[in-house]
Amino acid sequence: MITVPKLTLEDAKIILEGAERKAREIGVPMDIAVVDDGGNLLAFHRMDGAKITSIDIAINKAFTAAGARKATHEYAEIAQPGGPAFGIHVSNHGRFMIFGGGLPIFVDGHIVGGVGCSSGTPEQDRVVAQAGIDAFLASLKRD
């Protein structure tokens, strides 16, 4: 029997804390979302000063990253007019995000979830999301 790791609420809290630390470090308050492998919201945190308009974006970035098993920034070029994935942004009831800030979370080669960050530039969002994942992966090594 193959056991696939599952993301827990405690794991999600570690991701939120790591992402928030990085957001504070770079001086950009963020909306941060963590979803499970099915794209279902596990945890959400809106830092003071984060954009209200970025709440859904962060959640949908996490959804896209987990569901597609790919970082959202990887769709930026191929989803443009004439690109092989043009129009994908309207799929999944418009939830599919095609700009940076959503990253899939893998453990031992298995997708366990996604993290989405929004309120900064796509690059800032991505750096904050990666910091959350890094904190989570570091916590696994301590166990």
mmCIF file with all atom_site columns, C-alpha atoms in Angstrom:
data_model
loop_
_atom_site.group_PDB
_atom_site.id
_atom_site.type_symbol
_atom_site.label_atom_id
_atom_site.label_alt_id
_atom_site.label_comp_id
_atom_site.label_asym_id
_atom_site.label_entity_id
_atom_site.label_seq_id
_atom_site.pdbx_PDB_ins_code
_atom_site.Cartn_x
_atom_site.Cartn_y
_atom_site.Cartn_z
_atom_site.occupancy
_atom_site.B_iso_or_equiv
_atom_site.pdbx_formal_charge
_atom_site.auth_seq_id
_atom_site.auth_comp_id
_atom_site.auth_asym_id
_atom_site.auth_atom_id
_atom_site.pdbx_PDB_model_num
ATOM 1   C CA . MET A 1 1   ? 0.000   0.000  0.000   1.00 0.00 ? 1   MET A CA 1
ATOM 2   C CA . ILE A 1 2   ? 1.299   3.432  -0.956  1.00 0.00 ? 2   ILE A CA 1
ATOM 3   C CA . THR A 1 3   ? 0.832   6.161  1.626   1.00 0.00 ? 3   THR A CA 1
ATOM 4   C CA . VAL A 1 4   ? 0.531   9.651  0.178   1.00 0.00 ? 4   VAL A CA 1
ATOM 5   C CA . PRO A 1 5   ? 1.320   12.477 2.599   1.00 0.00 ? 5   PRO A CA 1
ATOM 6   C CA . LYS A 1 6   ? -1.521  14.879 3.460   1.00 0.00 ? 6   LYS A CA 1
ATOM 7   C CA . LEU A 1 7   ? -1.280  18.531 4.377   1.00 0.00 ? 7   LEU A CA 1
ATOM 8   C CA . THR A 1 8   ? -2.770  19.231 7.817   1.00 0.00 ? 8   THR A CA 1
ATOM 9   C CA . LEU A 1 9   ? -4.025  22.402 9.443   1.00 0.00 ? 9   LEU A CA 1
ATOM 10  C CA . GLU A 1 10  ? -0.864  22.465 11.556  1.00 0.00 ? 10  GLU A CA 1
ATOM 11  C CA . ASP A 1 11  ? 1.207   22.279 8.355   1.00 0.00 ? 11  ASP A CA 1
ATOM 12  C CA . ALA A 1 12  ? -0.841  25.125 6.887   1.00 0.00 ? 12  ALA A CA 1
ATOM 13  C CA . LYS A 1 13  ? -0.148  27.257 9.959   1.00 0.00 ? 13  LYS A CA 1
ATOM 14  C CA . ILE A 1 14  ? 3.596   26.721 9.502   1.00 0.00 ? 14  ILE A CA 1
ATOM 15  C CA . ILE A 1 15  ? 3.280   27.807 5.863   1.00 0.00 ? 15  ILE A CA 1
ATOM 16  C CA . LEU A 1 16  ? 1.302   30.919 6.844   1.00 0.00 ? 16  LEU A CA 1
ATOM 17  C CA . GLU A 1 17  ? 3.876   31.847 9.496   1.00 0.00 ? 17  GLU A CA 1
ATOM 18  C CA . GLY A 1 18  ? 6.823   31.405 7.121   1.00 0.00 ? 18  GLY A CA 1
ATOM 19  C CA . ALA A 1 19  ? 5.120   33.418 4.404   1.00 0.00 ? 19  ALA A CA 1
ATOM 20  C CA . GLU A 1 20  ? 4.134   36.183 6.809   1.00 0.00 ? 20  GLU A CA 1
ATOM 21  C CA . ARG A 1 21  ? 7.706   36.418 8.109   1.00 0.00 ? 21  ARG A CA 1
ATOM 22  C CA . LYS A 1 22  ? 8.975   36.966 4.558   1.00 0.00 ? 22  LYS A CA 1
ATOM 23  C CA . ALA A 1 23  ? 6.202   39.468 3.773   1.00 0.00 ? 23  ALA A CA 1
ATOM 24  C CA . ARG A 1 24  ? 7.183   41.498 6.854   1.00 0.00 ? 24  ARG A CA 1
ATOM 25  C CA . GLU A 1 25  ? 10.844  41.268 5.855   1.00 0.00 ? 25  GLU A CA 1
ATOM 26  C CA . ILE A 1 26  ? 10.160  42.729 2.408   1.00 0.00 ? 26  ILE A CA 1
ATOM 27  C CA . GLY A 1 27  ? 7.627   45.229 3.778   1.00 0.00 ? 27  GLY A CA 1
ATOM 28  C CA . VAL A 1 28  ? 4.594   44.067 1.804   1.00 0.00 ? 28  VAL A CA 1
ATOM 29  C CA . PRO A 1 29  ? 1.464   42.994 3.704   1.00 0.00 ? 29  PRO A CA 1
ATOM 30  C CA . MET A 1 30  ? -0.005  39.929 2.002   1.00 0.00 ? 30  MET A CA 1
ATOM 31  C CA . ASP A 1 31  ? -3.096  37.833 1.623   1.00 0.00 ? 31  ASP A CA 1
ATOM 32  C CA . ILE A 1 32  ? -1.883  34.244 2.060   1.00 0.00 ? 32  ILE A CA 1
ATOM 33  C CA . ALA A 1 33  ? -3.881  31.106 1.262   1.00 0.00 ? 33  ALA A CA 1
ATOM 34  C CA . VAL A 1 34  ? -3.068  27.432 1.732   1.00 0.00 ? 34  VAL A CA 1
ATOM 35  C CA . VAL A 1 35  ? -5.068  24.665 0.049   1.00 0.00 ? 35  VAL A CA 1
ATOM 36  C CA . ASP A 1 36  ? -4.921  20.872 0.148   1.00 0.00 ? 36  ASP A CA 1
ATOM 37  C CA . ASP A 1 37  ? -4.130  18.635 -2.836  1.00 0.00 ? 37  ASP A CA 1
ATOM 38  C CA . GLY A 1 38  ? -7.690  19.020 -4.111  1.00 0.00 ? 38  GLY A CA 1
ATOM 39  C CA . GLY A 1 39  ? -7.535  22.822 -4.055  1.00 0.00 ? 39  GLY A CA 1
ATOM 40  C CA . ASN A 1 40  ? -9.753  23.096 -0.970  1.00 0.00 ? 40  ASN A CA 1
ATOM 41  C CA . LEU A 1 41  ? -8.944  25.977 1.353   1.00 0.00 ? 41  LEU A CA 1
ATOM 42  C CA . LEU A 1 42  ? -7.201  24.872 4.557   1.00 0.00 ? 42  LEU A CA 1
ATOM 43  C CA . ALA A 1 43  ? -6.122  28.243 5.918   1.00 0.00 ? 43  ALA A CA 1
ATOM 44  C CA . PHE A 1 44  ? -6.144  31.911 4.998   1.00 0.00 ? 44  PHE A CA 1
ATOM 45  C CA . HIS A 1 45  ? -4.441  34.909 6.554   1.00 0.00 ? 45  HIS A CA 1
ATOM 46  C CA . ARG A 1 46  ? -4.877  38.545 5.622   1.00 0.00 ? 46  ARG A CA 1
ATOM 47  C CA . MET A 1 47  ? -2.146  40.691 7.074   1.00 0.00 ? 47  MET A CA 1
ATOM 48  C CA . ASP A 1 48  ? -3.075  44.176 8.231   1.00 0.00 ? 48  ASP A CA 1
ATOM 49  C CA . GLY A 1 49  ? -2.853  46.422 5.189   1.00 0.00 ? 49  GLY A CA 1
ATOM 50  C CA . ALA A 1 50  ? -3.119  43.644 2.601   1.00 0.00 ? 50  ALA A CA 1
ATOM 51  C CA . LYS A 1 51  ? -5.368  44.445 -0.323  1.00 0.00 ? 51  LYS A CA 1
ATOM 52  C CA . ILE A 1 52  ? -8.994  43.391 -0.006  1.00 0.00 ? 52  ILE A CA 1
ATOM 53  C CA . THR A 1 53  ? -9.082  42.824 -3.753  1.00 0.00 ? 53  THR A CA 1
ATOM 54  C CA . SER A 1 54  ? -6.293  40.276 -3.372  1.00 0.00 ? 54  SER A CA 1
ATOM 55  C CA . ILE A 1 55  ? -8.194  37.891 -1.078  1.00 0.00 ? 55  ILE A CA 1
ATOM 56  C CA . ASP A 1 56  ? -9.798  35.893 -3.908  1.00 0.00 ? 56  ASP A CA 1
ATOM 57  C CA . ILE A 1 57  ? -6.650  36.164 -5.996  1.00 0.00 ? 57  ILE A CA 1
ATOM 58  C CA . ALA A 1 58  ? -4.507  34.546 -3.281  1.00 0.00 ? 58  ALA A CA 1
ATOM 59  C CA . ILE A 1 59  ? -7.032  31.750 -2.767  1.00 0.00 ? 59  ILE A CA 1
ATOM 60  C CA . ASN A 1 60  ? -7.303  31.143 -6.504  1.00 0.00 ? 60  ASN A CA 1
ATOM 61  C CA . LYS A 1 61  ? -3.524  31.160 -6.974  1.00 0.00 ? 61  LYS A CA 1
ATOM 62  C CA . ALA A 1 62  ? -3.256  28.407 -4.357  1.00 0.00 ? 62  ALA A CA 1
ATOM 63  C CA . PHE A 1 63  ? -6.144  26.513 -6.028  1.00 0.00 ? 63  PHE A CA 1
ATOM 64  C CA . THR A 1 64  ? -4.461  26.763 -9.439  1.00 0.00 ? 64  THR A CA 1
ATOM 65  C CA . ALA A 1 65  ? -1.039  25.686 -8.172  1.00 0.00 ? 65  ALA A CA 1
ATOM 66  C CA . ALA A 1 66  ? -2.423  22.623 -6.383  1.00 0.00 ? 66  ALA A CA 1
ATOM 67  C CA . GLY A 1 67  ? -4.806  21.623 -9.147  1.00 0.00 ? 67  GLY A CA 1
ATOM 68  C CA . ALA A 1 68  ? -2.422  22.155 -12.050 1.00 0.00 ? 68  ALA A CA 1
ATOM 69  C CA . ARG A 1 69  ? 0.598   20.910 -10.066 1.00 0.00 ? 69  ARG A CA 1
ATOM 70  C CA . LYS A 1 70  ? 2.455   23.862 -11.506 1.00 0.00 ? 70  LYS A CA 1
ATOM 71  C CA . ALA A 1 71  ? 3.453   27.359 -10.402 1.00 0.00 ? 71  ALA A CA 1
ATOM 72  C CA . THR A 1 72  ? 1.051   30.016 -11.644 1.00 0.00 ? 72  THR A CA 1
ATOM 73  C CA . HIS A 1 73  ? 3.843   32.099 -13.187 1.00 0.00 ? 73  HIS A CA 1
ATOM 74  C CA . GLU A 1 74  ? 4.534   29.214 -15.578 1.00 0.00 ? 74  GLU A CA 1
ATOM 75  C CA . TYR A 1 75  ? 1.282   30.074 -17.355 1.00 0.00 ? 75  TYR A CA 1
ATOM 76  C CA . ALA A 1 76  ? 2.069   33.764 -17.915 1.00 0.00 ? 76  ALA A CA 1
ATOM 77  C CA . GLU A 1 77  ? 3.614   33.321 -21.370 1.00 0.00 ? 77  GLU A CA 1
ATOM 78  C CA . ILE A 1 78  ? 1.730   30.290 -22.687 1.00 0.00 ? 78  ILE A CA 1
ATOM 79  C CA . ALA A 1 79  ? -1.673  31.740 -21.731 1.00 0.00 ? 79  ALA A CA 1
ATOM 80  C CA . GLN A 1 80  ? -1.213  34.874 -23.840 1.00 0.00 ? 80  GLN A CA 1
ATOM 81  C CA . PRO A 1 81  ? -3.159  35.291 -27.109 1.00 0.00 ? 81  PRO A CA 1
ATOM 82  C CA . GLY A 1 82  ? -1.784  32.826 -29.617 1.00 0.00 ? 82  GLY A CA 1
ATOM 83  C CA . GLY A 1 83  ? -0.191  30.686 -26.883 1.00 0.00 ? 83  GLY A CA 1
ATOM 84  C CA . PRO A 1 84  ? -0.972  26.993 -26.426 1.00 0.00 ? 84  PRO A CA 1
ATOM 85  C CA . ALA A 1 85  ? -2.901  27.648 -23.193 1.00 0.00 ? 85  ALA A CA 1
ATOM 86  C CA . PHE A 1 86  ? -4.706  30.804 -24.313 1.00 0.00 ? 86  PHE A CA 1
ATOM 87  C CA . GLY A 1 87  ? -8.077  30.999 -22.604 1.00 0.00 ? 87  GLY A CA 1
ATOM 88  C CA . ILE A 1 88  ? -7.143  28.797 -19.657 1.00 0.00 ? 88  ILE A CA 1
ATOM 89  C CA . HIS A 1 89  ? -7.690  31.738 -17.296 1.00 0.00 ? 89  HIS A CA 1
ATOM 90  C CA . VAL A 1 90  ? -11.446 31.448 -17.799 1.00 0.00 ? 90  VAL A CA 1
ATOM 91  C CA . SER A 1 91  ? -11.504 27.753 -16.911 1.00 0.00 ? 91  SER A CA 1
ATOM 92  C CA . ASN A 1 92  ? -12.669 26.510 -13.518 1.00 0.00 ? 92  ASN A CA 1
ATOM 93  C CA . HIS A 1 93  ? -15.253 29.295 -13.313 1.00 0.00 ? 93  HIS A CA 1
ATOM 94  C CA . GLY A 1 94  ? -12.532 31.911 -13.794 1.00 0.00 ? 94  GLY A CA 1
ATOM 95  C CA . ARG A 1 95  ? -10.458 30.678 -10.863 1.00 0.00 ? 95  ARG A CA 1
ATOM 96  C CA . PHE A 1 96  ? -7.398  29.724 -12.934 1.00 0.00 ? 96  PHE A CA 1
ATOM 97  C CA . MET A 1 97  ? -4.623  32.264 -12.239 1.00 0.00 ? 97  MET A CA 1
ATOM 98  C CA . ILE A 1 98  ? -1.895  32.892 -14.810 1.00 0.00 ? 98  ILE A CA 1
ATOM 99  C CA . PHE A 1 99  ? 0.498   35.225 -13.008 1.00 0.00 ? 99  PHE A CA 1
ATOM 100 C CA . GLY A 1 100 ? 3.042   34.705 -10.249 1.00 0.00 ? 100 GLY A CA 1
ATOM 101 C CA . GLY A 1 101 ? 2.330   34.024 -6.608  1.00 0.00 ? 101 GLY A CA 1
ATOM 102 C CA . GLY A 1 102 ? 0.865   30.528 -6.585  1.00 0.00 ? 102 GLY A CA 1
ATOM 103 C CA . LEU A 1 103 ? 3.136   27.551 -5.929  1.00 0.00 ? 103 LEU A CA 1
ATOM 104 C CA . PRO A 1 104 ? 2.393   23.837 -5.614  1.00 0.00 ? 104 PRO A CA 1
ATOM 105 C CA . ILE A 1 105 ? 3.601   22.015 -2.520  1.00 0.00 ? 105 ILE A CA 1
ATOM 106 C CA . PHE A 1 106 ? 5.234   18.627 -3.046  1.00 0.00 ? 106 PHE A CA 1
ATOM 107 C CA . VAL A 1 107 ? 6.392   16.134 -0.411  1.00 0.00 ? 107 VAL A CA 1
ATOM 108 C CA . ASP A 1 108 ? 8.373   13.116 -1.587  1.00 0.00 ? 108 ASP A CA 1
ATOM 109 C CA . GLY A 1 109 ? 7.224   13.772 -5.146  1.00 0.00 ? 109 GLY A CA 1
ATOM 110 C CA . HIS A 1 110 ? 3.532   13.865 -4.182  1.00 0.00 ? 110 HIS A CA 1
ATOM 111 C CA . ILE A 1 111 ? 1.365   16.960 -4.469  1.00 0.00 ? 111 ILE A CA 1
ATOM 112 C CA . VAL A 1 112 ? 0.023   17.867 -1.024  1.00 0.00 ? 112 VAL A CA 1
ATOM 113 C CA . GLY A 1 113 ? -1.339  21.337 -1.691  1.00 0.00 ? 113 GLY A CA 1
ATOM 114 C CA . GLY A 1 114 ? -0.664  24.827 -2.866  1.00 0.00 ? 114 GLY A CA 1
ATOM 115 C CA . VAL A 1 115 ? 0.071   28.254 -1.458  1.00 0.00 ? 115 VAL A CA 1
ATOM 116 C CA . GLY A 1 116 ? -1.069  31.514 -2.983  1.00 0.00 ? 116 GLY A CA 1
ATOM 117 C CA . CYS A 1 117 ? 0.032   35.008 -2.065  1.00 0.00 ? 117 CYS A CA 1
ATOM 118 C CA . SER A 1 118 ? -1.219  38.324 -3.354  1.00 0.00 ? 118 SER A CA 1
ATOM 119 C CA . SER A 1 119 ? -0.883  42.070 -2.684  1.00 0.00 ? 119 SER A CA 1
ATOM 120 C CA . GLY A 1 120 ? 2.605   42.685 -4.026  1.00 0.00 ? 120 GLY A CA 1
ATOM 121 C CA . THR A 1 121 ? 4.117   42.310 -7.471  1.00 0.00 ? 121 THR A CA 1
ATOM 122 C CA . PRO A 1 122 ? 3.960   38.804 -8.941  1.00 0.00 ? 122 PRO A CA 1
ATOM 123 C CA . GLU A 1 123 ? 7.632   38.385 -8.015  1.00 0.00 ? 123 GLU A CA 1
ATOM 124 C CA . GLN A 1 124 ? 7.071   39.511 -4.405  1.00 0.00 ? 124 GLN A CA 1
ATOM 125 C CA . ASP A 1 125 ? 4.043   37.227 -4.127  1.00 0.00 ? 125 ASP A CA 1
ATOM 126 C CA . ARG A 1 126 ? 6.125   34.324 -5.401  1.00 0.00 ? 126 ARG A CA 1
ATOM 127 C CA . VAL A 1 127 ? 8.996   34.967 -2.976  1.00 0.00 ? 127 VAL A CA 1
ATOM 128 C CA . VAL A 1 128 ? 6.563   35.074 -0.043  1.00 0.00 ? 128 VAL A CA 1
ATOM 129 C CA . ALA A 1 129 ? 4.830   31.866 -1.168  1.00 0.00 ? 129 ALA A CA 1
ATOM 130 C CA . GLN A 1 130 ? 8.207   30.123 -1.483  1.00 0.00 ? 130 GLN A CA 1
ATOM 131 C CA . ALA A 1 131 ? 9.174   31.227 2.026   1.00 0.00 ? 131 ALA A CA 1
ATOM 132 C CA . GLY A 1 132 ? 6.035   29.536 3.347   1.00 0.00 ? 132 GLY A CA 1
ATOM 133 C CA . ILE A 1 133 ? 6.900   26.313 1.551   1.00 0.00 ? 133 ILE A CA 1
ATOM 134 C CA . ASP A 1 134 ? 10.498  26.497 2.755   1.00 0.00 ? 134 ASP A CA 1
ATOM 135 C CA . ALA A 1 135 ? 9.315   26.840 6.372   1.00 0.00 ? 135 ALA A CA 1
ATOM 136 C CA . PHE A 1 136 ? 7.045   23.822 5.937   1.00 0.00 ? 136 PHE A CA 1
ATOM 137 C CA . LEU A 1 137 ? 9.753   21.652 4.357   1.00 0.00 ? 137 LEU A CA 1
ATOM 138 C CA . ALA A 1 138 ? 12.203  22.655 7.112   1.00 0.00 ? 138 ALA A CA 1
ATOM 139 C CA . SER A 1 139 ? 9.643   21.561 9.715   1.00 0.00 ? 139 SER A CA 1
ATOM 140 C CA . LEU A 1 140 ? 9.497   18.103 8.120   1.00 0.00 ? 140 LEU A CA 1
ATOM 141 C CA . LYS A 1 141 ? 13.242  17.683 8.562   1.00 0.00 ? 141 LYS A CA 1
ATOM 142 C CA . ARG A 1 142 ? 12.930  18.420 12.288  1.00 0.00 ? 142 ARG A CA 1
ATOM 143 C CA . ASP A 1 143 ? 10.315  15.694 12.803  1.00 0.00 ? 143 ASP A CA 1
#
